[in-house]
Amino acid sequence: KQEVTQIPAALSVPEGENLVLNCSFTDSAIYNLQWFRQDPGKGLTSLLLIQSSQREQTSGRLNASLDKSSGRSTLYIAASQPGDSATYLCAVKVLREETSGSRLTFGEGTQLTVNP
Amino acid sequence: EAGVAQSPRYKIIEKRQSVAFWCNPISGHATLYWYQQILGQGPKLLIQFQNNGVVDDSQLPKDRFSAERLKGVDSTLKIQPAKLEDSAVYLCASSPGHGPGNTIYFGEGSWLTVV
Protein backbone atom coordinates (compact mmCIF):
# COMPACT_ATOMS: atom_id res chain seq x y z
CA LYS A 1 0.00 0.00 0.00
CA GLN A 2 1.41 3.37 -1.04
CA GLU A 3 2.00 5.83 1.79
CA VAL A 4 3.00 9.46 1.32
CA THR A 5 4.63 11.51 4.07
CA GLN A 6 5.33 15.23 4.09
CA ILE A 7 7.78 17.00 6.32
CA PRO A 8 7.48 19.45 7.97
CA ALA A 9 3.78 19.58 8.82
CA ALA A 10 4.02 23.34 9.25
CA LEU A 11 6.59 25.96 8.37
CA SER A 12 6.78 29.67 9.10
CA VAL A 13 9.41 31.82 7.34
CA PRO A 14 10.11 35.51 6.78
CA GLU A 15 9.46 36.95 3.35
CA GLY A 16 12.31 36.51 0.88
CA GLU A 17 13.61 33.22 2.19
CA ASN A 18 14.23 30.24 -0.05
CA LEU A 19 12.61 27.10 1.32
CA VAL A 20 12.28 23.38 0.71
CA LEU A 21 9.29 21.15 1.33
CA ASN A 22 9.83 17.42 1.49
CA CYS A 23 7.74 14.49 0.35
CA SER A 24 8.52 10.78 0.64
CA PHE A 25 6.64 7.75 -0.66
CA THR A 26 6.96 4.05 0.11
CA ASP A 27 6.41 2.44 -3.30
CA SER A 28 8.78 3.66 -6.02
CA ALA A 29 6.64 2.22 -8.85
CA ILE A 30 4.85 5.50 -9.42
CA TYR A 31 3.22 6.82 -12.57
CA ASN A 32 3.86 10.47 -11.77
CA LEU A 33 4.07 12.89 -8.86
CA GLN A 34 2.22 16.16 -8.44
CA TRP A 35 2.53 19.10 -6.10
CA PHE A 36 -0.68 20.95 -5.28
CA ARG A 37 -1.48 24.14 -3.46
CA GLN A 38 -4.59 24.50 -1.28
CA ASP A 39 -5.76 27.85 0.03
CA PRO A 40 -8.13 27.94 3.03
CA GLY A 41 -11.69 27.09 2.00
CA LYS A 42 -10.62 26.31 -1.55
CA GLY A 43 -9.94 23.30 -3.71
CA LEU A 44 -6.55 22.14 -4.91
CA THR A 45 -4.53 23.82 -7.63
CA SER A 46 -1.91 21.78 -9.47
CA LEU A 47 1.51 23.43 -9.35
CA LEU A 48 3.86 20.94 -10.98
CA LEU A 49 3.57 17.44 -12.42
CA ILE A 50 6.67 15.26 -12.77
CA GLN A 51 6.43 12.18 -14.96
CA SER A 52 8.11 9.04 -13.62
CA SER A 53 10.83 9.38 -16.28
CA GLN A 54 11.66 12.97 -15.33
CA ARG A 55 13.93 14.31 -12.61
CA GLU A 56 12.54 17.80 -12.15
CA GLN A 57 10.08 20.42 -13.28
CA THR A 58 10.20 24.19 -12.95
CA SER A 59 7.55 26.87 -13.01
CA GLY A 60 8.54 30.40 -12.12
CA ARG A 61 9.89 30.44 -8.57
CA LEU A 62 8.96 26.80 -8.04
CA ASN A 63 11.17 23.81 -8.73
CA ALA A 64 10.20 20.24 -7.96
CA SER A 65 12.60 17.31 -8.07
CA LEU A 66 11.93 13.59 -8.10
CA ASP A 67 14.18 10.73 -7.02
CA LYS A 68 12.14 7.61 -7.62
CA SER A 69 14.76 5.18 -6.37
CA SER A 70 14.87 6.77 -2.94
CA GLY A 71 11.15 7.59 -2.88
CA ARG A 72 11.63 11.32 -2.41
CA SER A 73 10.53 14.60 -3.92
CA THR A 74 11.27 18.15 -2.92
CA LEU A 75 9.49 21.39 -3.73
CA TYR A 76 11.81 24.38 -3.73
CA ILE A 77 10.29 27.84 -3.45
CA ALA A 78 12.63 30.73 -4.20
CA ALA A 79 12.29 34.19 -2.73
CA SER A 80 9.11 33.38 -0.81
CA GLN A 81 6.27 35.93 -0.67
CA PRO A 82 3.28 36.31 1.70
CA GLY A 83 1.06 35.22 -1.20
CA ASP A 84 2.76 31.83 -1.09
CA SER A 85 1.08 31.14 2.24
CA ALA A 86 -1.05 28.02 1.77
CA THR A 87 -0.99 24.28 2.33
CA TYR A 88 1.20 22.36 -0.12
CA LEU A 89 0.22 18.78 -0.89
CA CYS A 90 2.28 16.11 -2.58
CA ALA A 91 0.51 13.28 -4.40
CA VAL A 92 1.74 10.20 -6.24
CA LYS A 93 -0.14 8.38 -8.95
CA VAL A 94 0.19 4.62 -9.22
CA LEU A 95 -1.33 2.22 -11.69
CA ARG A 96 -3.83 -0.28 -10.37
CA GLU A 97 -3.81 -3.36 -12.56
CA GLU A 98 -6.94 -4.76 -10.93
CA THR A 99 -8.98 -1.81 -12.18
CA SER A 100 -7.00 -0.84 -15.31
CA GLY A 101 -6.96 2.60 -13.74
CA SER A 102 -4.76 4.67 -11.49
CA ARG A 103 -4.95 6.16 -8.02
CA LEU A 104 -3.62 9.44 -6.65
CA THR A 105 -2.43 9.12 -3.04
CA PHE A 106 -1.88 12.32 -1.09
CA GLY A 107 0.34 13.28 1.79
CA GLU A 108 -1.12 15.27 4.67
CA GLY A 109 0.42 18.51 3.47
CA THR A 110 2.78 21.20 4.73
CA GLN A 111 1.12 24.38 5.97
CA LEU A 112 3.33 27.28 4.91
CA THR A 113 3.16 30.78 6.36
CA VAL A 114 5.32 33.52 4.85
CA ASN A 115 5.49 36.53 7.12
CA PRO A 116 5.90 40.03 5.66
CA GLU B 1 -12.56 27.49 -19.71
CA ALA B 2 -15.00 26.76 -16.89
CA GLY B 3 -13.61 24.76 -14.00
CA VAL B 4 -15.09 21.91 -12.00
CA ALA B 5 -18.37 23.05 -10.47
CA GLN B 6 -19.70 21.68 -7.19
CA SER B 7 -22.81 22.33 -5.15
CA PRO B 8 -23.80 22.95 -2.48
CA ARG B 9 -20.67 24.60 -1.09
CA TYR B 10 -21.73 24.15 2.52
CA LYS B 11 -24.14 21.79 4.25
CA ILE B 12 -24.94 21.13 7.90
CA ILE B 13 -27.05 18.08 8.72
CA GLU B 14 -27.86 15.98 11.75
CA LYS B 15 -26.50 12.48 12.06
CA ARG B 16 -28.61 9.82 10.39
CA GLN B 17 -29.90 12.33 7.83
CA SER B 18 -29.02 12.10 4.15
CA VAL B 19 -27.16 14.52 1.89
CA ALA B 20 -26.30 14.70 -1.80
CA PHE B 21 -23.51 16.57 -3.56
CA TRP B 22 -23.41 17.41 -7.24
CA CYS B 23 -20.44 17.83 -9.56
CA ASN B 24 -20.11 19.08 -13.13
CA PRO B 25 -16.62 18.34 -14.50
CA ILE B 26 -14.69 20.30 -17.07
CA SER B 27 -16.26 19.81 -20.49
CA GLY B 28 -14.80 16.85 -22.33
CA HIS B 29 -13.08 15.30 -19.32
CA ALA B 30 -13.62 11.56 -19.32
CA THR B 31 -12.35 10.87 -15.82
CA LEU B 32 -14.17 12.09 -12.71
CA TYR B 33 -13.14 11.60 -9.09
CA TRP B 34 -14.72 12.13 -5.69
CA TYR B 35 -12.32 12.65 -2.79
CA GLN B 36 -12.96 13.02 0.92
CA GLN B 37 -10.70 15.41 2.84
CA ILE B 38 -10.96 15.37 6.62
CA LEU B 39 -9.57 18.48 8.32
CA GLY B 40 -5.79 18.33 8.61
CA GLN B 41 -5.45 15.37 6.27
CA GLY B 42 -4.81 14.88 2.58
CA PRO B 43 -7.67 13.96 0.26
CA LYS B 44 -8.62 10.30 0.02
CA LEU B 45 -10.13 8.83 -3.14
CA LEU B 46 -13.70 7.59 -2.71
CA ILE B 47 -14.60 6.73 -6.28
CA GLN B 48 -13.27 7.17 -9.81
CA PHE B 49 -15.34 7.12 -12.99
CA GLN B 50 -14.11 6.70 -16.55
CA ASN B 51 -16.95 8.08 -18.65
CA ASN B 52 -20.02 6.54 -16.97
CA GLY B 53 -18.29 3.43 -15.67
CA VAL B 54 -16.81 2.93 -12.21
CA VAL B 55 -13.06 2.29 -12.33
CA ASP B 56 -12.24 2.29 -8.62
CA ASP B 57 -14.63 2.33 -5.66
CA SER B 58 -12.57 0.20 -3.31
CA GLN B 59 -12.36 2.94 -0.66
CA LEU B 60 -16.03 3.93 -0.82
CA PRO B 61 -18.01 2.96 2.33
CA LYS B 62 -20.73 1.32 0.32
CA ASP B 63 -23.06 0.76 3.26
CA ARG B 64 -23.72 4.51 3.38
CA PHE B 65 -22.10 6.17 0.37
CA SER B 66 -23.22 5.92 -3.23
CA ALA B 67 -22.28 7.76 -6.40
CA GLU B 68 -23.39 7.80 -9.97
CA ARG B 69 -22.35 9.46 -13.20
CA LEU B 70 -25.27 9.19 -15.55
CA LYS B 71 -24.51 9.91 -19.22
CA GLY B 72 -20.83 10.25 -18.38
CA VAL B 73 -20.98 13.94 -17.50
CA ASP B 74 -22.43 15.16 -14.16
CA SER B 75 -22.05 13.12 -11.02
CA THR B 76 -23.84 12.89 -7.68
CA LEU B 77 -22.40 11.63 -4.38
CA LYS B 78 -24.90 10.62 -1.71
CA ILE B 79 -24.45 9.82 1.97
CA GLN B 80 -27.26 8.03 3.80
CA PRO B 81 -27.36 7.85 6.77
CA ALA B 82 -24.63 10.33 7.73
CA LYS B 83 -22.34 9.79 10.71
CA LEU B 84 -20.38 12.35 12.70
CA GLU B 85 -17.13 11.09 11.16
CA ASP B 86 -18.41 12.00 7.69
CA SER B 87 -17.75 15.67 8.47
CA ALA B 88 -15.25 16.63 5.79
CA VAL B 89 -14.78 18.42 2.50
CA TYR B 90 -15.95 16.43 -0.50
CA LEU B 91 -13.83 17.33 -3.49
CA CYS B 92 -14.78 16.54 -7.04
CA ALA B 93 -12.06 16.47 -9.67
CA SER B 94 -11.74 15.69 -13.35
CA SER B 95 -9.05 15.00 -15.91
CA PRO B 96 -9.03 14.39 -19.65
CA GLY B 97 -7.99 10.78 -19.03
CA HIS B 98 -5.90 8.82 -16.57
CA GLY B 99 -2.72 8.59 -18.65
CA PRO B 100 0.62 9.74 -17.20
CA GLY B 101 0.57 13.30 -18.50
CA ASN B 102 -2.95 14.17 -17.42
CA THR B 103 -3.35 16.98 -14.94
CA ILE B 104 -6.19 16.61 -12.46
CA TYR B 105 -8.37 19.65 -11.83
CA PHE B 106 -10.23 20.07 -8.54
CA GLY B 107 -13.42 21.88 -7.68
CA GLU B 108 -13.65 24.08 -4.58
CA GLY B 109 -15.34 21.37 -2.58
CA SER B 110 -18.55 20.79 -0.68
CA TRP B 111 -18.09 21.27 3.07
CA LEU B 112 -20.17 18.90 5.17
CA THR B 113 -20.71 19.23 8.91
CA VAL B 114 -22.62 16.43 10.63
CA VAL B 115 -23.92 17.36 14.10
mmCIF file of C-alpha atoms in Angstrom:
data_model
loop_
_atom_site.group_PDB
_atom_site.id
_atom_site.type_symbol
_atom_site.label_atom_id
_atom_site.label_comp_id
_atom_site.label_asym_id
_atom_site.label_seq_id
_atom_site.Cartn_x
_atom_site.Cartn_y
_atom_site.Cartn_z
ATOM 1 C CA LYS A 1 0.000 0.000 0.000
ATOM 2 C CA GLN A 2 1.407 3.372 -1.039
ATOM 3 C CA GLU A 3 2.002 5.831 1.787
ATOM 4 C CA VAL A 4 3.000 9.457 1.321
ATOM 5 C CA THR A 5 4.626 11.506 4.071
ATOM 6 C CA GLN A 6 5.326 15.226 4.092
ATOM 7 C CA ILE A 7 7.777 17.005 6.325
ATOM 8 C CA PRO A 8 7.482 19.445 7.974
ATOM 9 C CA ALA A 9 3.778 19.579 8.822
ATOM 10 C CA ALA A 10 4.016 23.343 9.253
ATOM 11 C CA LEU A 11 6.590 25.957 8.366
ATOM 12 C CA SER A 12 6.785 29.672 9.098
ATOM 13 C CA VAL A 13 9.405 31.821 7.344
ATOM 14 C CA PRO A 14 10.107 35.505 6.777
ATOM 15 C CA GLU A 15 9.460 36.949 3.354
ATOM 16 C CA GLY A 16 12.306 36.514 0.877
ATOM 17 C CA GLU A 17 13.610 33.216 2.187
ATOM 18 C CA ASN A 18 14.231 30.238 -0.049
ATOM 19 C CA LEU A 19 12.612 27.103 1.320
ATOM 20 C CA VAL A 20 12.279 23.378 0.708
ATOM 21 C CA LEU A 21 9.286 21.153 1.327
ATOM 22 C CA ASN A 22 9.835 17.416 1.488
ATOM 23 C CA CYS A 23 7.739 14.487 0.345
ATOM 24 C CA SER A 24 8.517 10.785 0.636
ATOM 25 C CA PHE A 25 6.639 7.749 -0.662
ATOM 26 C CA THR A 26 6.962 4.053 0.110
ATOM 27 C CA ASP A 27 6.407 2.439 -3.305
ATOM 28 C CA SER A 28 8.780 3.661 -6.019
ATOM 29 C CA ALA A 29 6.640 2.221 -8.853
ATOM 30 C CA ILE A 30 4.849 5.501 -9.424
ATOM 31 C CA TYR A 31 3.216 6.820 -12.568
ATOM 32 C CA ASN A 32 3.856 10.467 -11.769
ATOM 33 C CA LEU A 33 4.072 12.892 -8.859
ATOM 34 C CA GLN A 34 2.224 16.161 -8.441
ATOM 35 C CA TRP A 35 2.527 19.096 -6.101
ATOM 36 C CA PHE A 36 -0.678 20.946 -5.280
ATOM 37 C CA ARG A 37 -1.479 24.144 -3.461
ATOM 38 C CA GLN A 38 -4.589 24.499 -1.285
ATOM 39 C CA ASP A 39 -5.761 27.852 0.034
ATOM 40 C CA PRO A 40 -8.135 27.945 3.034
ATOM 41 C CA GLY A 41 -11.686 27.092 1.999
ATOM 42 C CA LYS A 42 -10.615 26.308 -1.548
ATOM 43 C CA GLY A 43 -9.945 23.298 -3.712
ATOM 44 C CA LEU A 44 -6.554 22.137 -4.908
ATOM 45 C CA THR A 45 -4.530 23.822 -7.631
ATOM 46 C CA SER A 46 -1.910 21.776 -9.471
ATOM 47 C CA LEU A 47 1.507 23.431 -9.354
ATOM 48 C CA LEU A 48 3.865 20.940 -10.976
ATOM 49 C CA LEU A 49 3.572 17.440 -12.416
ATOM 50 C CA ILE A 50 6.670 15.260 -12.772
ATOM 51 C CA GLN A 51 6.432 12.179 -14.960
ATOM 52 C CA SER A 52 8.111 9.042 -13.622
ATOM 53 C CA SER A 53 10.825 9.383 -16.281
ATOM 54 C CA GLN A 54 11.658 12.973 -15.334
ATOM 55 C CA ARG A 55 13.933 14.306 -12.612
ATOM 56 C CA GLU A 56 12.542 17.798 -12.152
ATOM 57 C CA GLN A 57 10.081 20.417 -13.281
ATOM 58 C CA THR A 58 10.203 24.189 -12.953
ATOM 59 C CA SER A 59 7.548 26.869 -13.005
ATOM 60 C CA GLY A 60 8.536 30.404 -12.122
ATOM 61 C CA ARG A 61 9.887 30.441 -8.573
ATOM 62 C CA LEU A 62 8.963 26.796 -8.037
ATOM 63 C CA ASN A 63 11.170 23.808 -8.726
ATOM 64 C CA ALA A 64 10.197 20.241 -7.960
ATOM 65 C CA SER A 65 12.599 17.312 -8.068
ATOM 66 C CA LEU A 66 11.927 13.591 -8.103
ATOM 67 C CA ASP A 67 14.181 10.734 -7.022
ATOM 68 C CA LYS A 68 12.137 7.608 -7.618
ATOM 69 C CA SER A 69 14.762 5.180 -6.374
ATOM 70 C CA SER A 70 14.867 6.772 -2.939
ATOM 71 C CA GLY A 71 11.150 7.593 -2.877
ATOM 72 C CA ARG A 72 11.628 11.319 -2.411
ATOM 73 C CA SER A 73 10.531 14.599 -3.921
ATOM 74 C CA THR A 74 11.266 18.150 -2.921
ATOM 75 C CA LEU A 75 9.495 21.387 -3.730
ATOM 76 C CA TYR A 76 11.814 24.376 -3.725
ATOM 77 C CA ILE A 77 10.291 27.843 -3.453
ATOM 78 C CA ALA A 78 12.626 30.727 -4.197
ATOM 79 C CA ALA A 79 12.285 34.192 -2.735
ATOM 80 C CA SER A 80 9.112 33.383 -0.810
ATOM 81 C CA GLN A 81 6.268 35.926 -0.666
ATOM 82 C CA PRO A 82 3.284 36.313 1.699
ATOM 83 C CA GLY A 83 1.060 35.221 -1.203
ATOM 84 C CA ASP A 84 2.761 31.832 -1.091
ATOM 85 C CA SER A 85 1.077 31.141 2.244
ATOM 86 C CA ALA A 86 -1.049 28.020 1.770
ATOM 87 C CA THR A 87 -0.989 24.277 2.331
ATOM 88 C CA TYR A 88 1.196 22.364 -0.118
ATOM 89 C CA LEU A 89 0.223 18.779 -0.891
ATOM 90 C CA CYS A 90 2.282 16.107 -2.579
ATOM 91 C CA ALA A 91 0.515 13.276 -4.398
ATOM 92 C CA VAL A 92 1.738 10.203 -6.242
ATOM 93 C CA LYS A 93 -0.138 8.379 -8.951
ATOM 94 C CA VAL A 94 0.194 4.616 -9.217
ATOM 95 C CA LEU A 95 -1.335 2.223 -11.692
ATOM 96 C CA ARG A 96 -3.826 -0.281 -10.371
ATOM 97 C CA GLU A 97 -3.809 -3.361 -12.563
ATOM 98 C CA GLU A 98 -6.945 -4.756 -10.932
ATOM 99 C CA THR A 99 -8.984 -1.814 -12.182
ATOM 100 C CA SER A 100 -7.000 -0.836 -15.307
ATOM 101 C CA GLY A 101 -6.962 2.600 -13.738
ATOM 102 C CA SER A 102 -4.756 4.668 -11.493
ATOM 103 C CA ARG A 103 -4.948 6.160 -8.024
ATOM 104 C CA LEU A 104 -3.617 9.435 -6.652
ATOM 105 C CA THR A 105 -2.432 9.125 -3.038
ATOM 106 C CA PHE A 106 -1.880 12.324 -1.094
ATOM 107 C CA GLY A 107 0.335 13.280 1.788
ATOM 108 C CA GLU A 108 -1.121 15.272 4.666
ATOM 109 C CA GLY A 109 0.424 18.512 3.475
ATOM 110 C CA THR A 110 2.777 21.205 4.730
ATOM 111 C CA GLN A 111 1.123 24.380 5.970
ATOM 112 C CA LEU A 112 3.327 27.277 4.911
ATOM 113 C CA THR A 113 3.159 30.783 6.358
ATOM 114 C CA VAL A 114 5.317 33.518 4.852
ATOM 115 C CA ASN A 115 5.495 36.530 7.120
ATOM 116 C CA PRO A 116 5.899 40.035 5.661
ATOM 117 C CA GLU B 1 -12.559 27.488 -19.710
ATOM 118 C CA ALA B 2 -15.003 26.757 -16.886
ATOM 119 C CA GLY B 3 -13.612 24.757 -13.996
ATOM 120 C CA VAL B 4 -15.091 21.905 -11.996
ATOM 121 C CA ALA B 5 -18.367 23.046 -10.469
ATOM 122 C CA GLN B 6 -19.703 21.682 -7.193
ATOM 123 C CA SER B 7 -22.809 22.327 -5.148
ATOM 124 C CA PRO B 8 -23.805 22.947 -2.480
ATOM 125 C CA ARG B 9 -20.674 24.602 -1.086
ATOM 126 C CA TYR B 10 -21.731 24.146 2.523
ATOM 127 C CA LYS B 11 -24.138 21.787 4.248
ATOM 128 C CA ILE B 12 -24.943 21.133 7.897
ATOM 129 C CA ILE B 13 -27.052 18.082 8.720
ATOM 130 C CA GLU B 14 -27.863 15.984 11.748
ATOM 131 C CA LYS B 15 -26.496 12.478 12.065
ATOM 132 C CA ARG B 16 -28.611 9.815 10.395
ATOM 133 C CA GLN B 17 -29.902 12.335 7.826
ATOM 134 C CA SER B 18 -29.020 12.105 4.154
ATOM 135 C CA VAL B 19 -27.159 14.517 1.889
ATOM 136 C CA ALA B 20 -26.295 14.699 -1.798
ATOM 137 C CA PHE B 21 -23.512 16.567 -3.565
ATOM 138 C CA TRP B 22 -23.412 17.410 -7.235
ATOM 139 C CA CYS B 23 -20.442 17.829 -9.559
ATOM 140 C CA ASN B 24 -20.107 19.082 -13.129
ATOM 141 C CA PRO B 25 -16.622 18.336 -14.502
ATOM 142 C CA ILE B 26 -14.690 20.295 -17.073
ATOM 143 C CA SER B 27 -16.257 19.807 -20.491
ATOM 144 C CA GLY B 28 -14.802 16.850 -22.327
ATOM 145 C CA HIS B 29 -13.081 15.298 -19.321
ATOM 146 C CA ALA B 30 -13.622 11.559 -19.323
ATOM 147 C CA THR B 31 -12.345 10.872 -15.823
ATOM 148 C CA LEU B 32 -14.167 12.089 -12.708
ATOM 149 C CA TYR B 33 -13.142 11.599 -9.092
ATOM 150 C CA TRP B 34 -14.721 12.125 -5.694
ATOM 151 C CA TYR B 35 -12.319 12.647 -2.792
ATOM 152 C CA GLN B 36 -12.960 13.015 0.925
ATOM 153 C CA GLN B 37 -10.701 15.405 2.837
ATOM 154 C CA ILE B 38 -10.958 15.372 6.623
ATOM 155 C CA LEU B 39 -9.574 18.479 8.323
ATOM 156 C CA GLY B 40 -5.789 18.326 8.608
ATOM 157 C CA GLN B 41 -5.452 15.370 6.268
ATOM 158 C CA GLY B 42 -4.806 14.877 2.576
ATOM 159 C CA PRO B 43 -7.671 13.963 0.259
ATOM 160 C CA LYS B 44 -8.620 10.297 0.017
ATOM 161 C CA LEU B 45 -10.129 8.833 -3.136
ATOM 162 C CA LEU B 46 -13.697 7.594 -2.707
ATOM 163 C CA ILE B 47 -14.602 6.727 -6.284
ATOM 164 C CA GLN B 48 -13.267 7.170 -9.806
ATOM 165 C CA PHE B 49 -15.341 7.123 -12.993
ATOM 166 C CA GLN B 50 -14.108 6.701 -16.546
ATOM 167 C CA ASN B 51 -16.952 8.080 -18.654
ATOM 168 C CA ASN B 52 -20.019 6.544 -16.969
ATOM 169 C CA GLY B 53 -18.287 3.429 -15.671
ATOM 170 C CA VAL B 54 -16.811 2.925 -12.207
ATOM 171 C CA VAL B 55 -13.060 2.291 -12.331
ATOM 172 C CA ASP B 56 -12.239 2.292 -8.622
ATOM 173 C CA ASP B 57 -14.625 2.333 -5.660
ATOM 174 C CA SER B 58 -12.572 0.202 -3.311
ATOM 175 C CA GLN B 59 -12.357 2.939 -0.660
ATOM 176 C CA LEU B 60 -16.027 3.929 -0.816
ATOM 177 C CA PRO B 61 -18.005 2.961 2.332
ATOM 178 C CA LYS B 62 -20.734 1.316 0.319
ATOM 179 C CA ASP B 63 -23.059 0.762 3.259
ATOM 180 C CA ARG B 64 -23.723 4.506 3.382
ATOM 181 C CA PHE B 65 -22.096 6.168 0.372
ATOM 182 C CA SER B 66 -23.219 5.923 -3.235
ATOM 183 C CA ALA B 67 -22.279 7.760 -6.402
ATOM 184 C CA GLU B 68 -23.392 7.802 -9.972
ATOM 185 C CA ARG B 69 -22.352 9.457 -13.198
ATOM 186 C CA LEU B 70 -25.272 9.188 -15.554
ATOM 187 C CA LYS B 71 -24.514 9.907 -19.224
ATOM 188 C CA GLY B 72 -20.830 10.250 -18.381
ATOM 189 C CA VAL B 73 -20.985 13.936 -17.499
ATOM 190 C CA ASP B 74 -22.428 15.157 -14.160
ATOM 191 C CA SER B 75 -22.046 13.123 -11.015
ATOM 192 C CA THR B 76 -23.835 12.887 -7.678
ATOM 193 C CA LEU B 77 -22.402 11.628 -4.385
ATOM 194 C CA LYS B 78 -24.903 10.619 -1.707
ATOM 195 C CA ILE B 79 -24.451 9.819 1.966
ATOM 196 C CA GLN B 80 -27.259 8.027 3.804
ATOM 197 C CA PRO B 81 -27.357 7.849 6.774
ATOM 198 C CA ALA B 82 -24.631 10.333 7.733
ATOM 199 C CA LYS B 83 -22.342 9.788 10.706
ATOM 200 C CA LEU B 84 -20.379 12.347 12.703
ATOM 201 C CA GLU B 85 -17.131 11.094 11.163
ATOM 202 C CA ASP B 86 -18.409 12.001 7.690
ATOM 203 C CA SER B 87 -17.752 15.667 8.471
ATOM 204 C CA ALA B 88 -15.248 16.629 5.787
ATOM 205 C CA VAL B 89 -14.780 18.419 2.502
ATOM 206 C CA TYR B 90 -15.946 16.429 -0.499
ATOM 207 C CA LEU B 91 -13.825 17.328 -3.493
ATOM 208 C CA CYS B 92 -14.782 16.539 -7.040
ATOM 209 C CA ALA B 93 -12.057 16.474 -9.672
ATOM 210 C CA SER B 94 -11.743 15.691 -13.348
ATOM 211 C CA SER B 95 -9.048 14.999 -15.909
ATOM 212 C CA PRO B 96 -9.031 14.390 -19.652
ATOM 213 C CA GLY B 97 -7.993 10.777 -19.026
ATOM 214 C CA HIS B 98 -5.902 8.819 -16.566
ATOM 215 C CA GLY B 99 -2.722 8.590 -18.648
ATOM 216 C CA PRO B 100 0.624 9.739 -17.199
ATOM 217 C CA GLY B 101 0.568 13.300 -18.504
ATOM 218 C CA ASN B 102 -2.952 14.172 -17.419
ATOM 219 C CA THR B 103 -3.351 16.979 -14.936
ATOM 220 C CA ILE B 104 -6.186 16.611 -12.459
ATOM 221 C CA TYR B 105 -8.372 19.651 -11.828
ATOM 222 C CA PHE B 106 -10.229 20.074 -8.542
ATOM 223 C CA GLY B 107 -13.421 21.881 -7.682
ATOM 224 C CA GLU B 108 -13.649 24.075 -4.583
ATOM 225 C CA GLY B 109 -15.344 21.365 -2.583
ATOM 226 C CA SER B 110 -18.549 20.791 -0.677
ATOM 227 C CA TRP B 111 -18.089 21.275 3.067
ATOM 228 C CA LEU B 112 -20.167 18.905 5.175
ATOM 229 C CA THR B 113 -20.713 19.231 8.907
ATOM 230 C CA VAL B 114 -22.621 16.430 10.633
ATOM 231 C CA VAL B 115 -23.916 17.356 14.096
#
